[in-house]
PDB file of C-alpha atoms in Angstrom:
ATOM      1  CA  MET R 833      48.234  23.261 -31.327  1.00 52.00           C
ATOM      2  CA  TRP R 834      48.145  26.696 -31.084  1.00 46.00           C
ATOM      3  CA  GLN R 835      50.758  27.163 -33.664  1.00 58.00           C
ATOM      4  CA  ALA R 836      48.916  25.239 -36.109  1.00 56.00           C
ATOM      5  CA  GLY R 837      45.473  27.489 -35.839  1.00 56.00           C
ATOM      6  CA  GLN R 838      47.880  30.556 -36.090  1.00 59.00           C
ATOM      7  CA  LYS R 839      49.643  28.755 -39.528  1.00 56.00           C
ATOM      8  CA  ALA R 840      45.602  27.941 -40.496  1.00 56.00           C
ATOM      9  CA  LEU R 841      44.838  31.406 -40.223  1.00 55.00           C
ATOM     10  CA  LEU R 842      47.603  32.878 -42.109  1.00 54.00           C
ATOM     11  CA  ALA R 843      47.146  30.643 -44.432  1.00 54.00           C
ATOM     12  CA  TYR R 844      43.234  31.612 -44.970  1.00 52.00           C
ATOM     13  CA  SER R 845      44.467  35.404 -45.130  1.00 60.00           C
ATOM     14  CA  VAL R 846      47.114  34.789 -47.756  1.00 53.00           C
ATOM     15  CA  LEU R 847      44.508  33.316 -49.690  1.00 57.00           C
ATOM     16  CA  VAL R 848      41.556  35.733 -49.028  1.00 53.00           C
ATOM     17  CA  SER R 849      44.103  38.651 -49.632  1.00 60.00           C
ATOM     18  CA  THR R 850      44.900  36.563 -52.938  1.00 61.00           C
ATOM     19  CA  VAL R 851      41.381  36.007 -54.406  1.00 54.00           C
ATOM     20  CA  MET R 852      40.478  39.931 -53.637  1.00 61.00           C
ATOM     21  CA  ALA R 853      43.973  41.289 -55.171  1.00 55.00           C
ATOM     22  CA  VAL R 854      42.839  39.079 -58.213  1.00 53.00           C
ATOM     23  CA  MET R 855      39.037  40.213 -58.616  1.00 58.00           C
ATOM     24  CA  LEU R 856      40.305  43.765 -58.168  1.00 57.00           C
ATOM     25  CA  LEU R 857      42.451  43.654 -60.863  1.00 54.00           C
ATOM     26  CA  MET R 858      40.283  41.439 -63.131  1.00 57.00           C
ATOM     27  CA  GLY R 859      37.731  44.464 -62.425  1.00 57.00           C
ATOM     28  CA  ALA R 860      40.021  47.207 -63.302  1.00 54.00           C
ATOM     29  CA  ARG R 861      40.752  45.624 -66.820  1.00 59.00           C
ATOM     30  CA  PRO R 862      38.726  47.121 -69.559  1.00 66.00           C
ATOM     31  CA  SER R 863      35.915  44.618 -70.947  1.00 70.00           C
ATOM     32  CA  LYS R 864      36.381  42.895 -73.596  1.00 81.00           C
ATOM     33  CA  PRO R 865      33.290  42.823 -76.615  1.00 86.00           C
ATOM     34  CA  THR R 866      31.489  39.699 -76.935  1.00 87.00           C
ATOM     35  CA  SER R 867      30.870  38.263 -80.157  1.00 91.00           C
ATOM     36  CA  PHE R 868      27.729  35.734 -80.976  1.00 89.00           C
ATOM     37  CA  ASP R 869      26.837  33.889 -84.162  1.00 94.00           C
ATOM     38  CA  GLU R 870      23.114  34.367 -83.534  1.00 94.00           C
ATOM     39  CA  ILE R 871      21.034  35.882 -80.426  1.00 93.00           C
ATOM     40  CA  ASN R 872      17.122  35.966 -79.702  1.00 96.00           C
ATOM     41  CA  VAL R 873      16.337  38.037 -77.659  1.00 96.00           C
ATOM     42  CA  GLU R 874      12.831  39.941 -76.528  1.00 97.00           C
ATOM     43  CA  ARG R 875      14.553  43.476 -75.904  1.00 97.00           C
ATOM     44  CA  ILE R 876      17.864  45.085 -75.746  1.00 97.00           C
ATOM     45  CA  ASN R 877      18.160  48.560 -73.801  1.00 97.00           C
ATOM     46  CA  ILE R 878      21.296  50.687 -74.797  1.00 97.00           C
ATOM     47  CA  LEU R 879      22.192  52.592 -71.847  1.00 97.00           C
ATOM     48  CA  GLU R 880      25.019  55.716 -70.677  1.00 97.00           C
ATOM     49  CA  PRO R 881      27.766  54.695 -68.058  1.00 95.00           C
ATOM     50  CA  ASP R 882      25.185  56.267 -65.620  1.00 95.00           C
ATOM     51  CA  GLY R 883      22.562  54.386 -66.459  1.00 95.00           C
ATOM     52  CA  THR R 884      20.320  56.650 -68.559  1.00 97.00           C
ATOM     53  CA  LEU R 885      18.553  54.931 -71.314  1.00 97.00           C
ATOM     54  CA  ARG R 886      19.535  55.984 -75.168  1.00 98.00           C
ATOM     55  CA  MET R 887      17.560  53.467 -77.525  1.00 98.00           C
ATOM     56  CA  VAL R 888      15.519  50.382 -76.831  1.00 98.00           C
ATOM     57  CA  LEU R 889      15.283  47.889 -79.522  1.00 98.00           C
ATOM     58  CA  SER R 890      12.411  45.729 -79.122  1.00 97.00           C
ATOM     59  CA  ASN R 891       9.490  43.177 -79.997  1.00 97.00           C
ATOM     60  CA  HIS R 892       5.709  44.443 -79.677  1.00 95.00           C
ATOM     61  CA  ALA R 893       5.062  43.193 -76.406  1.00 95.00           C
ATOM     62  CA  ARG R 894       7.891  44.846 -74.306  1.00 95.00           C
ATOM     63  CA  LEU R 895       8.309  47.886 -76.048  1.00 96.00           C
ATOM     64  CA  PRO R 896       7.937  50.833 -74.065  1.00 95.00           C
ATOM     65  CA  GLY R 897       5.421  53.718 -73.744  1.00 94.00           C
ATOM     66  CA  ILE R 898       6.851  57.347 -73.723  1.00 94.00           C
ATOM     67  CA  ILE R 899       9.567  57.664 -71.787  1.00 96.00           C
ATOM     68  CA  VAL R 900      10.360  61.562 -70.636  1.00 95.00           C
ATOM     69  CA  ARG R 901      13.576  61.998 -68.350  1.00 95.00           C
ATOM     70  CA  GLY R 902      13.073  58.265 -67.486  1.00 94.00           C
ATOM     71  CA  LYS R 903       9.829  58.326 -66.528  1.00 95.00           C
ATOM     72  CA  GLU R 904       7.326  55.980 -68.424  1.00 95.00           C
ATOM     73  CA  GLN R 905       4.122  57.414 -69.293  1.00 93.00           C
ATOM     74  CA  THR R 906       1.406  54.290 -70.678  1.00 90.00           C
ATOM     75  CA  PHE R 907       1.017  54.500 -74.669  1.00 88.00           C
ATOM     76  CA  PRO R 908       0.011  51.665 -76.523  1.00 87.00           C
ATOM     77  CA  ARG R 909       1.858  50.859 -79.786  1.00 89.00           C
ATOM     78  CA  PRO R 910       0.767  48.185 -82.067  1.00 90.00           C
ATOM     79  CA  GLN R 911       4.211  48.006 -83.771  1.00 94.00           C
ATOM     80  CA  ALA R 912       7.697  46.494 -82.632  1.00 97.00           C
ATOM     81  CA  GLY R 913      10.716  48.551 -83.401  1.00 97.00           C
ATOM     82  CA  MET R 914      13.539  50.643 -82.054  1.00 98.00           C
ATOM     83  CA  LEU R 915      13.313  53.780 -80.187  1.00 98.00           C
ATOM     84  CA  PHE R 916      16.033  56.736 -79.607  1.00 98.00           C
ATOM     85  CA  TYR R 917      16.212  58.812 -76.331  1.00 98.00           C
ATOM     86  CA  ASN R 918      18.135  62.322 -76.176  1.00 97.00           C
ATOM     87  CA  ASP R 919      21.132  62.667 -73.277  1.00 97.00           C
ATOM     88  CA  GLU R 920      18.198  63.532 -70.802  1.00 97.00           C
ATOM     89  CA  GLY R 921      16.564  59.699 -71.545  1.00 97.00           C
ATOM     90  CA  SER R 922      13.563  61.251 -73.244  1.00 97.00           C
ATOM     91  CA  GLU R 923      12.194  59.518 -76.340  1.00 96.00           C
ATOM     92  CA  ASN R 924      13.305  61.608 -79.575  1.00 96.00           C
ATOM     93  CA  GLY R 925      12.238  59.660 -82.538  1.00 97.00           C
ATOM     94  CA  GLY R 926      12.660  55.933 -83.330  1.00 97.00           C
ATOM     95  CA  LEU R 927      11.806  53.157 -86.518  1.00 97.00           C
ATOM     96  CA  ILE R 928       8.413  51.257 -85.535  1.00 96.00           C
ATOM     97  CA  PHE R 929       6.982  48.479 -88.188  1.00 96.00           C
ATOM     98  CA  GLY R 930       4.250  45.940 -88.065  1.00 95.00           C
ATOM     99  CA  GLY R 931       1.122  44.318 -89.924  1.00 95.00           C
ATOM    100  CA  HIS R 932      -1.134  41.615 -89.098  1.00 94.00           C
ATOM    101  CA  LYS R 933      -4.931  40.955 -90.494  1.00 95.00           C
ATOM    102  CA  ASN R 934      -7.618  40.878 -87.852  1.00 95.00           C
ATOM    103  CA  ALA R 935     -10.256  38.545 -86.768  1.00 95.00           C
ATOM    104  CA  LYS R 936     -12.185  39.947 -90.403  1.00 95.00           C
ATOM    105  CA  GLY R 937      -9.305  38.980 -92.570  1.00 95.00           C
ATOM    106  CA  GLU R 938      -8.594  42.523 -92.932  1.00 96.00           C
ATOM    107  CA  VAL R 939      -4.883  44.164 -92.851  1.00 95.00           C
ATOM    108  CA  GLU R 940      -4.367  46.535 -90.144  1.00 94.00           C
ATOM    109  CA  ASP R 941      -1.436  48.419 -88.590  1.00 92.00           C
ATOM    110  CA  SER R 942       0.859  47.525 -91.612  1.00 95.00           C
ATOM    111  CA  GLY R 943       3.745  49.764 -92.662  1.00 95.00           C
ATOM    112  CA  GLY R 944       6.833  51.455 -90.775  1.00 97.00           C
ATOM    113  CA  SER R 945       7.932  54.698 -89.703  1.00 97.00           C
ATOM    114  CA  LEU R 946      11.268  56.175 -89.249  1.00 98.00           C
ATOM    115  CA  SER R 947      10.966  59.905 -86.969  1.00 97.00           C
ATOM    116  CA  PHE R 948      13.157  62.068 -85.278  1.00 97.00           C
ATOM    117  CA  ASP R 949      11.366  64.728 -82.886  1.00 96.00           C
ATOM    118  CA  LYS R 950      12.261  68.328 -81.629  1.00 95.00           C
ATOM    119  CA  TYR R 951      13.432  68.682 -78.035  1.00 94.00           C
ATOM    120  CA  GLU R 952      10.609  68.262 -75.847  1.00 92.00           C
ATOM    121  CA  ALA R 953       8.590  68.629 -78.641  1.00 93.00           C
ATOM    122  CA  ASN R 954       6.840  66.009 -81.237  1.00 92.00           C
ATOM    123  CA  GLN R 955       8.728  65.141 -84.363  1.00 94.00           C
ATOM    124  CA  VAL R 956       9.606  67.048 -87.205  1.00 96.00           C
ATOM    125  CA  VAL R 957      10.881  64.298 -89.742  1.00 97.00           C
ATOM    126  CA  GLN R 958       8.696  61.371 -90.458  1.00 97.00           C
ATOM    127  CA  LEU R 959       9.592  58.916 -93.245  1.00 98.00           C
ATOM    128  CA  ALA R 960       6.698  56.752 -93.396  1.00 97.00           C
ATOM    129  CA  GLY R 961       4.631  53.849 -95.996  1.00 96.00           C
ATOM    130  CA  VAL R 962       1.430  52.531 -94.473  1.00 95.00           C
ATOM    131  CA  ASP R 963      -0.583  49.907 -97.059  1.00 94.00           C
ATOM    132  CA  ASP R 964      -3.430  48.703 -94.468  1.00 94.00           C
ATOM    133  CA  LYS R 965      -7.467  49.115 -94.510  1.00 93.00           C
ATOM    134  CA  ASP R 966      -7.350  52.547 -93.036  1.00 92.00           C
ATOM    135  CA  ASP R 967      -4.461  54.119 -95.350  1.00 92.00           C
ATOM    136  CA  LYS R 968      -2.040  53.502 -98.066  1.00 93.00           C
ATOM    137  CA  PHE R 969       0.515  56.043 -98.659  1.00 94.00           C
ATOM    138  CA  ALA R 970       4.041  56.442 -98.710  1.00 97.00           C
ATOM    139  CA  GLY R 971       6.652  59.437 -98.104  1.00 97.00           C
ATOM    140  CA  LEU R 972       8.423  62.293 -96.333  1.00 98.00           C
ATOM    141  CA  ILE R 973       6.912  64.233 -93.914  1.00 98.00           C
ATOM    142  CA  VAL R 974       8.237  68.181 -92.686  1.00 98.00           C
ATOM    143  CA  THR R 975       6.366  69.518 -89.545  1.00 97.00           C
ATOM    144  CA  ASP R 976       6.799  72.463 -87.515  1.00 96.00           C
ATOM    145  CA  SER R 977       6.270  71.308 -83.949  1.00 93.00           C
ATOM    146  CA  PRO R 978       6.315  73.948 -81.391  1.00 91.00           C
ATOM    147  CA  ARG R 979       7.123  73.161 -77.764  1.00 88.00           C
ATOM    148  CA  ALA R 980       4.183  74.795 -76.710  1.00 83.00           C
ATOM    149  CA  GLY R 981       0.648  74.548 -78.973  1.00 84.00           C
ATOM    150  CA  ASP R 982      -0.292  72.561 -82.451  1.00 91.00           C
ATOM    151  CA  SER R 983       1.840  71.011 -84.867  1.00 94.00           C
ATOM    152  CA  HIS R 984       1.571  71.824 -88.486  1.00 96.00           C
ATOM    153  CA  ARG R 985       2.526  70.117 -91.264  1.00 96.00           C
ATOM    154  CA  ARG R 986       4.963  71.898 -93.546  1.00 97.00           C
ATOM    155  CA  VAL R 987       6.227  69.543 -96.444  1.00 98.00           C
ATOM    156  CA  TRP R 988       4.499  66.595 -97.859  1.00 97.00           C
ATOM    157  CA  VAL R 989       6.630  64.232-100.585  1.00 98.00           C
ATOM    158  CA  GLY R 990       4.820  61.445-101.295  1.00 97.00           C
ATOM    159  CA  ARG R 991       2.802  58.543-102.961  1.00 95.00           C
ATOM    160  CA  THR R 992      -1.257  58.527-102.169  1.00 89.00           C
ATOM    161  CA  GLU R 993      -3.750  55.538-102.366  1.00 88.00           C
ATOM    162  CA  ASP R 994      -4.588  56.335-105.811  1.00 90.00           C
ATOM    163  CA  GLY R 995      -1.446  56.399-107.266  1.00 92.00           C
ATOM    164  CA  THR R 996      -1.010  60.216-107.687  1.00 95.00           C
ATOM    165  CA  ALA R 997       2.565  61.403-106.840  1.00 97.00           C
ATOM    166  CA  ALA R 998       2.437  64.445-105.059  1.00 97.00           C
ATOM    167  CA  VAL R 999       4.960  67.335-103.365  1.00 98.00           C
ATOM    168  CA  SER R1000       2.487  69.929-100.812  1.00 97.00           C
ATOM    169  CA  ILE R1001       3.780  72.987 -99.209  1.00 98.00           C
ATOM    170  CA  MET R1002       1.988  74.589 -96.525  1.00 97.00           C
ATOM    171  CA  ASP R1003       2.335  77.729 -94.693  1.00 97.00           C
ATOM    172  CA  ALA R1004       2.751  78.002 -90.738  1.00 94.00           C
ATOM    173  CA  THR R1005      -0.691  77.124 -89.679  1.00 94.00           C
ATOM    174  CA  GLY R1006      -0.717  74.288 -91.720  1.00 95.00           C
ATOM    175  CA  ARG R1007      -2.878  75.098 -94.970  1.00 96.00           C
ATOM    176  CA  LYS R1008      -1.727  74.151 -98.157  1.00 97.00           C
ATOM    177  CA  ARG R1009      -0.145  76.510-100.589  1.00 97.00           C
ATOM    178  CA  VAL R1010       1.484  75.186-103.473  1.00 98.00           C
ATOM    179  CA  SER R1011       0.919  71.528-104.839  1.00 97.00           C
ATOM    180  CA  VAL R1012       2.517  69.478-107.815  1.00 97.00           C
ATOM    181  CA  GLN R1013       0.933  66.354-108.557  1.00 96.00           C
ATOM    182  CA  VAL R1014       1.757  63.936-111.350  1.00 97.00           C
ATOM    183  CA  ALA R1015      -1.590  61.666-111.509  1.00 95.00           C
ATOM    184  CA  ALA R1016      -1.180  57.795-112.188  1.00 93.00           C
ATOM    185  CA  ASP R1017      -1.985  58.183-115.941  1.00 94.00           C
ATOM    186  CA  GLY R1018       0.720  60.681-116.419  1.00 95.00           C
ATOM    187  CA  ALA R1019      -1.596  64.065-115.820  1.00 95.00           C
ATOM    188  CA  ALA R1020       0.813  66.696-114.451  1.00 96.00           C
ATOM    189  CA  HIS R1021      -1.025  69.753-112.291  1.00 95.00           C
ATOM    190  CA  LEU R1022       0.355  72.931-110.722  1.00 97.00           C
ATOM    191  CA  SER R1023      -1.940  74.799-108.148  1.00 97.00           C
ATOM    192  CA  PHE R1024      -1.827  77.805-106.056  1.00 97.00           C
ATOM    193  CA  PHE R1025      -3.712  78.320-103.135  1.00 97.00           C
ATOM    194  CA  ASP R1026      -4.655  81.343-100.880  1.00 97.00           C
ATOM    195  CA  ALA R1027      -4.808  81.484 -97.232  1.00 94.00           C
ATOM    196  CA  ASN R1028      -8.730  80.035 -97.154  1.00 93.00           C
ATOM    197  CA  GLY R1029      -7.925  76.927 -99.560  1.00 93.00           C
ATOM    198  CA  LYS R1030      -9.003  78.893-102.651  1.00 96.00           C
ATOM    199  CA  VAL R1031      -6.985  77.991-105.937  1.00 96.00           C
ATOM    200  CA  ILE R1032      -5.400  81.041-107.222  1.00 96.00           C
ATOM    201  CA  THR R1033      -3.700  80.160-110.198  1.00 96.00           C
ATOM    202  CA  GLU R1034      -3.308  76.480-112.287  1.00 95.00           C
ATOM    203  CA  ILE R1035      -1.093  75.192-114.622  1.00 95.00           C
ATOM    204  CA  PRO R1036      -2.027  73.706-116.745  1.00 92.00           C
ATOM    205  CA  ALA R1037      -5.357  75.866-116.393  1.00 80.00           C
ATOM    206  CA  PRO R1038      -8.776  74.482-116.378  1.00 72.00           C
ATOM    207  CA  ALA R1039     -10.672  73.762-119.883  1.00 63.00           C
ATOM    208  CA  ASN R1040     -13.443  76.165-119.276  1.00 55.00           C
ATOM    209  CA  VAL R1041     -10.961  78.904-118.796  1.00 49.00           C
ATOM    210  CA  ARG R1042      -8.401  78.620-121.612  1.00 46.00           C
ATOM    211  CA  GLU R1043      -8.260  80.493-124.229  1.00 43.00           C
TER     212      GLU R1043
END
């Protein structure tokens, strides 16, 4: 009977060792990609091997607030979208989009924005299109965003609510210095401004100063 017990223990040991060896071998094999024809999710997190967050694709309900070095700060976002994070797990841009009607039937938060941020600062490039009860514009925005201090818009290329296509160039303090506009009716206009916002040159010149 003692021999039978020894045989059973030996068989068990062999079985356990075999299972462990198989598991180790399977764990050492490189992972294979999995293919899906369709997948329904509320949020996808893209992580580095060490767990650092690099990108989030999410619906509105699960879109995170502002994340800096892996720590999230509450920040309301009325849109769904995709957020980008740098090597340290800090947000550095994203793509957001949304749009709905409120109880009054007014359109709110309608449009989209693709932006990229400066390291430890605000966005420096933004491509945006908005069309709701508060704003109606579409264009490209380039901004000076220092790590400390206020950000200032430097370049605007786009279309305004009245249908005017415009290019505006600002100085380092955000003051408009050059403006090129083409109105919806085709009328073109070029203006230069001084540091106080006063027009110093217009092409074509105003009718009351033309020769």
